Short mmCIF file of C-alpha atoms and ligand atoms in Angstrom, two decimals:
data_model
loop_
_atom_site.label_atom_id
_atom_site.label_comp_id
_atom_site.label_asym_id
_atom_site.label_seq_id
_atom_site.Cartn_x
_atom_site.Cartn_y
_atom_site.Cartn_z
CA UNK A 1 210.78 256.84 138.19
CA UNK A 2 211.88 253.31 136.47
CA UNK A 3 215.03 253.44 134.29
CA UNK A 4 216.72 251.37 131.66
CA UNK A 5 220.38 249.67 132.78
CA UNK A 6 222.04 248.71 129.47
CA UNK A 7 225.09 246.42 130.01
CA UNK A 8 227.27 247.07 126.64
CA UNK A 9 228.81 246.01 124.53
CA UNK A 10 226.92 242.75 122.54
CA UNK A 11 226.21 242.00 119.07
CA UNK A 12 222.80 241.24 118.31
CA UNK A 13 221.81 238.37 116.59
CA UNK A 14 218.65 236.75 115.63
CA UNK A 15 215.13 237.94 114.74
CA UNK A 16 212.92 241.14 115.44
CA UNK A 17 209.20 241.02 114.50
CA UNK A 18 208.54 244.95 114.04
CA UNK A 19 204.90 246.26 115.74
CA UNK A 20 201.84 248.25 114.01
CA UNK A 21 202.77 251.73 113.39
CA UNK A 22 201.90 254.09 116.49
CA UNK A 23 201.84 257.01 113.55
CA UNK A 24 199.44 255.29 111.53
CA UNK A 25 197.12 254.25 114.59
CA UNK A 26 196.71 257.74 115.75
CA UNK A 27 195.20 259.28 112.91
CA UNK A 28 193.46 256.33 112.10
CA UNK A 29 191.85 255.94 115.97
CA UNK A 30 190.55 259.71 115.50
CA UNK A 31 189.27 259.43 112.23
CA UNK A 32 187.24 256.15 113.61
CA UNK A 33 185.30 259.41 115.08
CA UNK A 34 183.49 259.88 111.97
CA UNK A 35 182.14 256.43 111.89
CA UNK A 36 178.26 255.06 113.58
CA UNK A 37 178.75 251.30 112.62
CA UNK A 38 181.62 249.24 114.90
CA UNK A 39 185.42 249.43 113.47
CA UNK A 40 187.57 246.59 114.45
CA UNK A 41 191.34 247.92 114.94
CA UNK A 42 194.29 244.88 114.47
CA UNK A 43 198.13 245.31 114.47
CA UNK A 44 197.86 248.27 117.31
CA UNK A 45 200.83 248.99 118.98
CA UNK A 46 200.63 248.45 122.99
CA UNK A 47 202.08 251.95 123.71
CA UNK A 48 201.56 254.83 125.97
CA UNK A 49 200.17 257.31 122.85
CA UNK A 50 197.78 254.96 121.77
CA UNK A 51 196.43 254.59 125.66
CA UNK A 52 196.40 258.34 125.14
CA UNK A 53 194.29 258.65 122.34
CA UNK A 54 192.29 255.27 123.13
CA UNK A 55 191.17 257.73 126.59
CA UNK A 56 190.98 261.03 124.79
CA UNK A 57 188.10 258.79 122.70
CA UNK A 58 186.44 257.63 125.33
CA UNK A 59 186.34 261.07 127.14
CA UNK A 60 184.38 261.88 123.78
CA UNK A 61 181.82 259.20 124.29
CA UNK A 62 183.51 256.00 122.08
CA UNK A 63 182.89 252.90 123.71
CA UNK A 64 186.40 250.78 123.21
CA UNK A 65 187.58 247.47 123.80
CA UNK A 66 191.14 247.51 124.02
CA UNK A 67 192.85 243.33 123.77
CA UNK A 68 195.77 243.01 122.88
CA UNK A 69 196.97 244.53 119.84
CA UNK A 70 192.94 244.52 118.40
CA UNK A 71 190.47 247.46 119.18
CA UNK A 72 186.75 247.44 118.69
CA UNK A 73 185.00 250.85 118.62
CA UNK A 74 181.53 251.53 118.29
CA UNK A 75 180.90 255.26 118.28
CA UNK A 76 177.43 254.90 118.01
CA UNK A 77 176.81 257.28 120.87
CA UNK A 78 179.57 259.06 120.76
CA UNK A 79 178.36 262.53 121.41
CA UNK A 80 181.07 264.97 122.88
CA UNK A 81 182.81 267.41 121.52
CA UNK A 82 185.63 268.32 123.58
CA UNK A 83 188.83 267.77 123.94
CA UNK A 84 190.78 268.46 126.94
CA UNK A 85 193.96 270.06 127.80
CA UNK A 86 194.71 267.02 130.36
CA UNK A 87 194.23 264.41 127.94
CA UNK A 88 195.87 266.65 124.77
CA UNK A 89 199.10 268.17 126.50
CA UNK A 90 201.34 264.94 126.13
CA UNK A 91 200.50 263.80 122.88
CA UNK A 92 200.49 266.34 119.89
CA UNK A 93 198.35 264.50 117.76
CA UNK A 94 195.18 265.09 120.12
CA UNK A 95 194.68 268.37 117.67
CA UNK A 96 193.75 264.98 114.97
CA UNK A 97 190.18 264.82 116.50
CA UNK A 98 189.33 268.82 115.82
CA UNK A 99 189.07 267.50 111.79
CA UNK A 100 186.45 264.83 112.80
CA UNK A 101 184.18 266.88 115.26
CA UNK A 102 183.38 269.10 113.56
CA UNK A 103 182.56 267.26 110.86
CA UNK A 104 180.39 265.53 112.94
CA UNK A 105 179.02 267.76 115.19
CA UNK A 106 179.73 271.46 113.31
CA UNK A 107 181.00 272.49 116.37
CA UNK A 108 184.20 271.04 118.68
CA UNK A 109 186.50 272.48 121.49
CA UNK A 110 190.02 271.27 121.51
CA UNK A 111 192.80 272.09 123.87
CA UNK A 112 195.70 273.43 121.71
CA UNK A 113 198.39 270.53 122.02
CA UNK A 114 201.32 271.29 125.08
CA UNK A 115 204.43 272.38 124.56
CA UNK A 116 207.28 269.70 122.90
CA UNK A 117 210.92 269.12 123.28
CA UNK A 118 211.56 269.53 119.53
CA UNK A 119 210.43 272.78 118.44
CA UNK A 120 207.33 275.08 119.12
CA UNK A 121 204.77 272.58 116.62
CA UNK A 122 202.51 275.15 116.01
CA UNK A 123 198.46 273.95 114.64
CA UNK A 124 198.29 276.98 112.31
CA UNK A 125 198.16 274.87 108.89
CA UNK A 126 195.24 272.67 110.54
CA UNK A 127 193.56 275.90 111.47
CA UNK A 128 194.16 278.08 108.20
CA UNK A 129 193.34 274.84 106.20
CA UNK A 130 190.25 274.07 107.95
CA UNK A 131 188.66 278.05 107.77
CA UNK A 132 189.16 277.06 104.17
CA UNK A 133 186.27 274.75 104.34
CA UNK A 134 183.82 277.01 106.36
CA UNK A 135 185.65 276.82 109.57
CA UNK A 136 185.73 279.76 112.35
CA UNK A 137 187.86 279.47 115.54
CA UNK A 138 188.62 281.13 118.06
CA UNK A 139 191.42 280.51 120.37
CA UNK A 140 190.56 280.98 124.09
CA UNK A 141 192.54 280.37 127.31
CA UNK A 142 194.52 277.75 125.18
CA UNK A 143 192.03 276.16 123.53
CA UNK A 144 190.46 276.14 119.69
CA UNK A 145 186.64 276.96 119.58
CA UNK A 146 185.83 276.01 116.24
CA UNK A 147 182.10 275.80 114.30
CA UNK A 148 181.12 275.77 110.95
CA UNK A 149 177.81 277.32 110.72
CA UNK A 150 176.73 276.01 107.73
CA UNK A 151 178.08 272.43 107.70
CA UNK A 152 181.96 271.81 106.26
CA UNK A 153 182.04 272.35 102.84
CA UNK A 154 184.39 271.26 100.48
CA UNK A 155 186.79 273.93 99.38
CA UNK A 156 190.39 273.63 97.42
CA UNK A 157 193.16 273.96 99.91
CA UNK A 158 196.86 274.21 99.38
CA UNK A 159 199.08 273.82 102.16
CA UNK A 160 201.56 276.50 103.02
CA UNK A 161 204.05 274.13 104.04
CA UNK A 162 204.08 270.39 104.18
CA UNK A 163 202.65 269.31 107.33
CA UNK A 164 201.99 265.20 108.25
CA UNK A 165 199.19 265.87 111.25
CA UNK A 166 197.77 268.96 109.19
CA UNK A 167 197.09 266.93 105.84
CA UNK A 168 195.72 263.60 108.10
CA UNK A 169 193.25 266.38 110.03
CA UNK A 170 192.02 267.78 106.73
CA UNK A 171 191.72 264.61 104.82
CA UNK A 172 189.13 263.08 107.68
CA UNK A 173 187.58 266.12 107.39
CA UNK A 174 186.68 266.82 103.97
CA UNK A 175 185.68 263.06 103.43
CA UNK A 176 182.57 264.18 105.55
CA UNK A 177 182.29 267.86 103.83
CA UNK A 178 179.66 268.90 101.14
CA UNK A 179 180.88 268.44 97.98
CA UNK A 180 184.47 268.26 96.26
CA UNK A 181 187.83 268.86 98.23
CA UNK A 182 191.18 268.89 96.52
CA UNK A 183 193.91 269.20 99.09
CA UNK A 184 197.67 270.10 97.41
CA UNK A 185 201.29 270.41 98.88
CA UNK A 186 200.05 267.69 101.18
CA UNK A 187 202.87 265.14 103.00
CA UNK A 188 202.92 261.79 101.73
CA UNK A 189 204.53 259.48 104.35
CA UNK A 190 203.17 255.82 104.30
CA UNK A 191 201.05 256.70 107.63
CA UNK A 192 198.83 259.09 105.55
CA UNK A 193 198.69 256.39 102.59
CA UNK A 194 197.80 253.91 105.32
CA UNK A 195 195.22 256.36 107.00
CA UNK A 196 193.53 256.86 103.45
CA UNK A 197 193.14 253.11 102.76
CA UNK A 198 191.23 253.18 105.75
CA UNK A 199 189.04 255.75 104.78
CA UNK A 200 188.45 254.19 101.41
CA UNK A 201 187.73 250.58 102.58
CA UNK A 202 184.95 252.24 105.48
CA UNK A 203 183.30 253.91 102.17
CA UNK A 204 184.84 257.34 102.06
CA UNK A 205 185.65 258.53 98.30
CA UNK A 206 189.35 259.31 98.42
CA UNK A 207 191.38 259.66 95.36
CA UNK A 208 195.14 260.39 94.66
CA UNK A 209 195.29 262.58 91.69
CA UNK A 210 199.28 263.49 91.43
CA UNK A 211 201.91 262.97 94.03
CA UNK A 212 200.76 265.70 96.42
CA UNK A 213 197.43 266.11 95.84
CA UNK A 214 194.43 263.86 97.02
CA UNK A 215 190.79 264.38 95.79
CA UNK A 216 187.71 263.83 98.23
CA UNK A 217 184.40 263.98 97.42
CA UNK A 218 181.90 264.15 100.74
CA UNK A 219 180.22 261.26 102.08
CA UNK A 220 177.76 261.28 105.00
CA UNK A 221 177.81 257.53 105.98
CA UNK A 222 180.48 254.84 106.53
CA UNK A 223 180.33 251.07 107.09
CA UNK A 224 181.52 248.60 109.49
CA UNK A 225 185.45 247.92 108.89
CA UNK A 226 187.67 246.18 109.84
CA UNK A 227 191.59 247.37 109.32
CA UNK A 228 195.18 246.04 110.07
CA UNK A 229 197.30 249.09 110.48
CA UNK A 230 200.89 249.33 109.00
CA UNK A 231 204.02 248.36 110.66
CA UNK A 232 205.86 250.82 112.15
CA UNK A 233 208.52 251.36 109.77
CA UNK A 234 210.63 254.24 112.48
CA UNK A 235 210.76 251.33 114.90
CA UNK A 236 212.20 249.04 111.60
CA UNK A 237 214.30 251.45 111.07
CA UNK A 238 215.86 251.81 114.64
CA UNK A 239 216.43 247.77 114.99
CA UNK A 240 218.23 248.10 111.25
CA UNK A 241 220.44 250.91 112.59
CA UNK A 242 221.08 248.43 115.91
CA UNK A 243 221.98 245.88 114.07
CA UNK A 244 224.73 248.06 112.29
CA UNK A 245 226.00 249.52 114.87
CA UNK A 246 226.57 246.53 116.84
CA UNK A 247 227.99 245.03 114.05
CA UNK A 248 224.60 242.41 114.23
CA UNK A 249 223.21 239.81 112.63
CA UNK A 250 219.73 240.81 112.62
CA UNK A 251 216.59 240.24 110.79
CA UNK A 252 213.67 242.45 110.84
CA UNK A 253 210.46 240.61 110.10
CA UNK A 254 206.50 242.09 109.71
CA UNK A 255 207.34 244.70 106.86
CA UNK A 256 207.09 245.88 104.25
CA UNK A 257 211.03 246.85 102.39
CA UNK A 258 210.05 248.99 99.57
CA UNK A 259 208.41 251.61 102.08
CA UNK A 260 211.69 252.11 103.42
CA UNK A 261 214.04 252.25 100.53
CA UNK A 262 215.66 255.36 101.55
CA UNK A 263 216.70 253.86 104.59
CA UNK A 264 217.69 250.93 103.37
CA UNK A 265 219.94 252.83 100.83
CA UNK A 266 221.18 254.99 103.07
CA UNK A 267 222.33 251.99 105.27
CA UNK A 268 224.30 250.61 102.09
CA UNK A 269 226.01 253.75 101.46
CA UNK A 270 227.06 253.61 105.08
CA UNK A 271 228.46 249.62 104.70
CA UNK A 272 225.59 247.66 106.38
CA UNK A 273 224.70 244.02 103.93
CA UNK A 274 221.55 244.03 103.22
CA UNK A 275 219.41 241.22 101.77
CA UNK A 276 215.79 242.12 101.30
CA UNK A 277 213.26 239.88 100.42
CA UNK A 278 209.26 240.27 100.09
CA UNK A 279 208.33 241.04 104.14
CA UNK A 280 211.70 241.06 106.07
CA UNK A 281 215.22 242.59 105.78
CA UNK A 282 218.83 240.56 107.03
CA UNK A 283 221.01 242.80 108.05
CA UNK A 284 224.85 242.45 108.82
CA UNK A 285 226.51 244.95 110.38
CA UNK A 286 230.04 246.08 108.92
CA UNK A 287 232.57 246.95 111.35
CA UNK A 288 233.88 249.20 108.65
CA UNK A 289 231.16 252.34 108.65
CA UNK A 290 231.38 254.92 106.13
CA UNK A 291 230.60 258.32 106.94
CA UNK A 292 227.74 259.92 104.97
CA UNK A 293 226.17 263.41 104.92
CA UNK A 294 222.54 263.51 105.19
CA UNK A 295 219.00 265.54 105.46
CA UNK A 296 215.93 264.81 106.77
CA UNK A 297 213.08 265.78 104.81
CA UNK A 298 209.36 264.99 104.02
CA UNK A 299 208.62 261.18 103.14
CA UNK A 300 210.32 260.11 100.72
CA UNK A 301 213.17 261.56 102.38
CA UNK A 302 215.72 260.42 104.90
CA UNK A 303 212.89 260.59 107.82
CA UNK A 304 213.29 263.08 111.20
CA UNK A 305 212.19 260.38 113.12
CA UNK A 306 215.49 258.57 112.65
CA UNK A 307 217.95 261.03 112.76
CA UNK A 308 219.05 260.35 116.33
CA UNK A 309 219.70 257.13 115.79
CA UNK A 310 221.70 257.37 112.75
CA UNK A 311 223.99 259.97 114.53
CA UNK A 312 224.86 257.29 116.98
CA UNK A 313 226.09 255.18 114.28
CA UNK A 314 227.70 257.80 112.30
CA UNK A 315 229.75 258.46 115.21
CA UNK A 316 231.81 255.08 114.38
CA UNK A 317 232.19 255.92 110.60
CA UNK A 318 235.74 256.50 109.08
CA UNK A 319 235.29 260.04 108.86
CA UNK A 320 233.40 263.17 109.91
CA UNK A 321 229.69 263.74 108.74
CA UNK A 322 227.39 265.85 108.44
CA UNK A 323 223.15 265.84 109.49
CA UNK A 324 220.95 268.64 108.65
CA UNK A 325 217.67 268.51 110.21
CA UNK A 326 215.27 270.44 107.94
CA UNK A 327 212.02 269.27 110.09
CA UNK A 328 212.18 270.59 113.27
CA UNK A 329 213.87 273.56 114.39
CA UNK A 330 215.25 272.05 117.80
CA UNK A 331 215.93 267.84 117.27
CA UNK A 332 219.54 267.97 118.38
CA UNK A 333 218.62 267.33 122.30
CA UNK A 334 220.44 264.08 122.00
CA UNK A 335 223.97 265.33 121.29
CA UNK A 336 224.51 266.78 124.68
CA UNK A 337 223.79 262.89 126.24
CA UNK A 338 226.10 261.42 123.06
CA UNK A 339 228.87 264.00 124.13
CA UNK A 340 228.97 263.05 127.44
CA UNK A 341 229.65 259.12 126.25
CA UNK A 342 232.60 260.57 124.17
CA UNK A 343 230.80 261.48 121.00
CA UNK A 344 232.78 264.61 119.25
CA UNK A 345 229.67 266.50 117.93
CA UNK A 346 228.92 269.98 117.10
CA UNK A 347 225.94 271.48 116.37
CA UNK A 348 225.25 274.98 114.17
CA UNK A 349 221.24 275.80 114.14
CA UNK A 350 219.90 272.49 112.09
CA UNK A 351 223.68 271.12 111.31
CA UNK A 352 225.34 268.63 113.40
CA UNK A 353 229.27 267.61 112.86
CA UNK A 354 229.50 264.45 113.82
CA UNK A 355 233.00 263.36 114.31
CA UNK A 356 233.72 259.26 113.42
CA UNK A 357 236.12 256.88 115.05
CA UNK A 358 234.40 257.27 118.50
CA UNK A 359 233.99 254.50 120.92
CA UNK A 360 231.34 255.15 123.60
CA UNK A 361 231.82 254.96 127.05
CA UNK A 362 229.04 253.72 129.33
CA UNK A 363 227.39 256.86 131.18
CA UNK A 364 224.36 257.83 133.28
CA UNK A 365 221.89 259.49 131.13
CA UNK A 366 218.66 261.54 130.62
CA UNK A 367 216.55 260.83 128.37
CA UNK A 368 214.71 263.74 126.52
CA UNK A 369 212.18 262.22 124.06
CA UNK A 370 211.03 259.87 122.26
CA UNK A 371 213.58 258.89 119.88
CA UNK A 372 216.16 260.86 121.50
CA UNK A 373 215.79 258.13 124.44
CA UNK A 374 216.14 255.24 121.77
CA UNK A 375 219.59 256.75 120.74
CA UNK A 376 220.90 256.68 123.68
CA UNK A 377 220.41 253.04 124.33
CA UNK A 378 221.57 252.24 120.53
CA UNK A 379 224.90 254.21 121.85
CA UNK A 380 224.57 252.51 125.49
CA UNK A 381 224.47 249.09 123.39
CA UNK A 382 228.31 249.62 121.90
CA UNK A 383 229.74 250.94 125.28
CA UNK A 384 231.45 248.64 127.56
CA UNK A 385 230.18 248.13 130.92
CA UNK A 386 227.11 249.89 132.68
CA UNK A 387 224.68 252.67 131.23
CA UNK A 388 221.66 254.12 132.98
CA UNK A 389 218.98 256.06 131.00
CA UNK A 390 217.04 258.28 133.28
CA UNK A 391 213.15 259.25 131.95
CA UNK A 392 212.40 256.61 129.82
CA UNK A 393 208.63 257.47 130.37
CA UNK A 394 209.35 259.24 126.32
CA UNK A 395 210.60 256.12 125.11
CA UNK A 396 207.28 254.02 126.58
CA UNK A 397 205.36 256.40 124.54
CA UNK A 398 206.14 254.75 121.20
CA UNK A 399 208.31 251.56 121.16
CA UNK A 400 206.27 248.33 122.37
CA UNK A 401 208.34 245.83 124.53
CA UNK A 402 211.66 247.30 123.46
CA UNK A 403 213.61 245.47 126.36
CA UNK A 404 211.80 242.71 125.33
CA UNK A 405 212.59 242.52 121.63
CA UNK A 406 216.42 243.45 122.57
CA UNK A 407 216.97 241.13 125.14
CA UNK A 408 215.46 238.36 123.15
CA UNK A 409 218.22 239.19 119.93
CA UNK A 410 220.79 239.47 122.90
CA UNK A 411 220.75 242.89 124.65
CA UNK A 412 221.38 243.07 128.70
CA UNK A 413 218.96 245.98 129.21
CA UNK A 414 216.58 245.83 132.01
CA UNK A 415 214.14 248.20 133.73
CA UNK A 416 214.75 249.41 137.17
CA UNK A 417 212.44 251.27 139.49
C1 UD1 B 501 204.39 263.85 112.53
C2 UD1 B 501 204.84 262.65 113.32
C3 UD1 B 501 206.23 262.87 113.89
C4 UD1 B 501 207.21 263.25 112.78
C5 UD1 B 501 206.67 264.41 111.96
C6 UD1 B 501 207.52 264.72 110.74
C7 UD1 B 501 202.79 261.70 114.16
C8 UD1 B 501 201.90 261.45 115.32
N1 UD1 B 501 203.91 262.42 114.39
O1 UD1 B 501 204.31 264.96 113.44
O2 UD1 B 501 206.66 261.67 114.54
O3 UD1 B 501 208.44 263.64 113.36
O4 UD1 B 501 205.34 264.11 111.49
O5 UD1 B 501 207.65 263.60 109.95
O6 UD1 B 501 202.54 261.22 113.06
N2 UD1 B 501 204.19 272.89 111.46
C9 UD1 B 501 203.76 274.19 111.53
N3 UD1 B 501 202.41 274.43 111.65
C10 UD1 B 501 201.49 273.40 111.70
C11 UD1 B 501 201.95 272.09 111.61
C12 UD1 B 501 203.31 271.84 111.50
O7 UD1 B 501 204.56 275.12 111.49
O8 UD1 B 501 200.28 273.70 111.80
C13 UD1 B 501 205.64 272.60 111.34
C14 UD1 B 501 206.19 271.82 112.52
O9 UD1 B 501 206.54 272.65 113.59
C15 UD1 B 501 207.38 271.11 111.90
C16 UD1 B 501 206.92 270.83 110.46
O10 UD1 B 501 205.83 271.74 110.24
O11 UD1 B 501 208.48 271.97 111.86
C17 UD1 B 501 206.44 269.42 110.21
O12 UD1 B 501 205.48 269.06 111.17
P1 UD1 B 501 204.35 267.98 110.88
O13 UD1 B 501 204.66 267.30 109.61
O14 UD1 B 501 203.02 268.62 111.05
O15 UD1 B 501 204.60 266.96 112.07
P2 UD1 B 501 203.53 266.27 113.01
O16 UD1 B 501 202.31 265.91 112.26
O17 UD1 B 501 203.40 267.06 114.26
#
């Protein structure tokens, strides 16, 4: 099993181009299950998800050509409707192609997704949502049977709680219901702005009407399209926070600022300088960190996806801080691994104490997912002498060429087998 040595402690310094956004591909790669005419992908990230869902298509029937960062898909012939547990067990947002199926086909069987590190990530708000435009399931032997009869038809749904995969899986559906849909409650990160732009520029009649709620009115055709996908603004924010915790030079190039503000803020308040200008941020990292108390929360709030990392660097602020994690239930994994390099944390349910003035020490260390791993070699970056980071098979699933784009800025990381 290969494994990350990270040879501590370096500032980095120079430039990072950030990737497409593996959040925003996913959705967009199942919705592209809707279409007849070719779509032509660009900006993909080259990461073990997207090989995930780029199979999980063809085992439907897409025909793909995968170069590079671009994708062609022509679904022409796409004709299956299932979804299997193999292909669906490592990657959550497999349950993203129930939405399109069946409004393609009336009729799809989709493995519910595996089990996850996190928290339990139930599908219920996909499933209640989607009975709520003519949907029946079924769940048998761990998978979702779903039909609608009579077509989907366009209902008015409000979510129960707000869900990023659920609101993506209804808005590809209802843009190929009958009639009207008006979904409320729904989550707004960038991903599902990005996913919606793509709907709208293949044809499909998509319309914000107030912050949370998106109107859709039914189409049965789409046209040829072809769609650059976001940058990945998680993997922007993790070089940000490695730049300030190295106390780097660092700028982060291929974004887009304003779509992180809140991190960007949040970096201030900590002591980072920050310059922004119209597609990249220059950050300097202050060796004087502040601490800083902080929740995650739906977009436009401080996002889950980066609490890990900013624990790491809230472990060399001035003081104590605290972290609540109001997404998932179970996203402290990383602590145990930050302890054992000297971090003085303690967790209660969702809180996290982080105690400041720590110093890592290099360690061996197990990775546990995906941006649990990336914390660990943010913490592995500031220790002196060797770390090893065990199972970094989580990390491959969503950062492209991160030894790559370290080393070049002045890491010593390599993989070892
Ligand atoms: C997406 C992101 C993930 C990010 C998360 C929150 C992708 C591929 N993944 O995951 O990186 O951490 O948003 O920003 O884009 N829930 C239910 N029932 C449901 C659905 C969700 O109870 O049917 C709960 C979840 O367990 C979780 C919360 O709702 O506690 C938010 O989950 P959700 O927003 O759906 O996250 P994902 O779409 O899975």
């Amino acid at each position: 099993m290969q494994k990350l040595e990270v040879f501590g402690a370096n500032k980095l310094k120079g430039q990072i181009k950030i990737s497409g956004s593996k959040n925003a591909s996913l959705p967009i790669l199942a919705a592209t299950l809707l279409s007849r005419k070719k779509v032509y992908l660009k900006n993909l990230p080259r990461v073990r998800d997207i090989e995930t869902m780029v199979s999980l298509l063809q085992s439907l029937g897409s025909k793909i050509n995968f170069n590079k960062n671009n994708l062609t898909i022509d679904n022409k012939k796409q004709n299956k409707n299932f979804a299997s547990y193999s292909l669906v067990k490592t990657m959550r947002a497999g349950i993203l192609v129930l939405g399109p199926l069946l409004a393609k086909f009336g009729r799809a069987k989709v493995s519910l997704p595996g089990g996850c590190a996190i928290g339990t990530r139930p599908v219920d708000i996909h499933l209640d949502a989607l009975s709520k435009l003519g949907v029946k399931y079924k769940i048998i032997q761990g998978y979702v049977h779903a039909k609608a009869p009579k077509g989907l038809i366009g209902g008015k749904i409000k979510f129960s709680k707000i869900s990023v995969g659920a609101t993506e899986n209804l808005i590809i559906a209802a843009s190929f219901a009958k009639g009207t849909t008006v979904l409320s409650n729904c989550a707004i990160e960038p991903e599902i702005k990005d996913l919606v732009n793509f709907l709208k520029s293949m044809g499909c009649n998509i319309k914000w009407i107030s912050k949370r709620s998106v109107k859709i009115e039914g189409v049965s055709e789409v046209n040829e399209i072809t769609y650059p996908v976001m940058f990945d603004r998680i993997e922007a924010g993790t070089y940000l926070v490695a730049a300030a915790v190295t106390e780097g030079n660092l700028k982060i190039k291929n974004i887009i600022p304003k779509i992180i503000q809140t991190e960007i803020n949040t970096l201030k308040k900590i002591g980072a300088k920050i310059r922004v200008k119209k597609d990249e941020i220059h950050i300097v990292g202050n060796k004087k960190i502040k601490s800083i108390n902080i929740k995650t929360a739906p977009y436009p709030g401080f996002p889950t996806d980066l609490q890990a990392q900013i624990m790491v660097l809230l472990c060399k602020a001035n003081k104590q801080s605290l972290i609540k994690e109001d997404i998932f239930e179970n996203r402290f994994m990383h602590v145990a691994e930050l302890n054992r390099m000297g971090a003085k944390i303690l967790t209660n349910g969702n809180k996290a104490k982080v105690s400041g003035n720590i110093r890592f020490e290099a360690a061996e260390l197990m990775a546990t997912d995906l941006r649990a791993s990336v914390s660990l070699i943010l913490a592995a970056l500031t220790a002196k002498g060797k770390s090893v980071i065990n199972r970094i098979y989580h990390l491959d699933r969503g950062y492209e060429n991160i030894e790559k784009k370290l080393k070049k800025v002045g890491a010593k990381i390599r993989r070892v087998n």
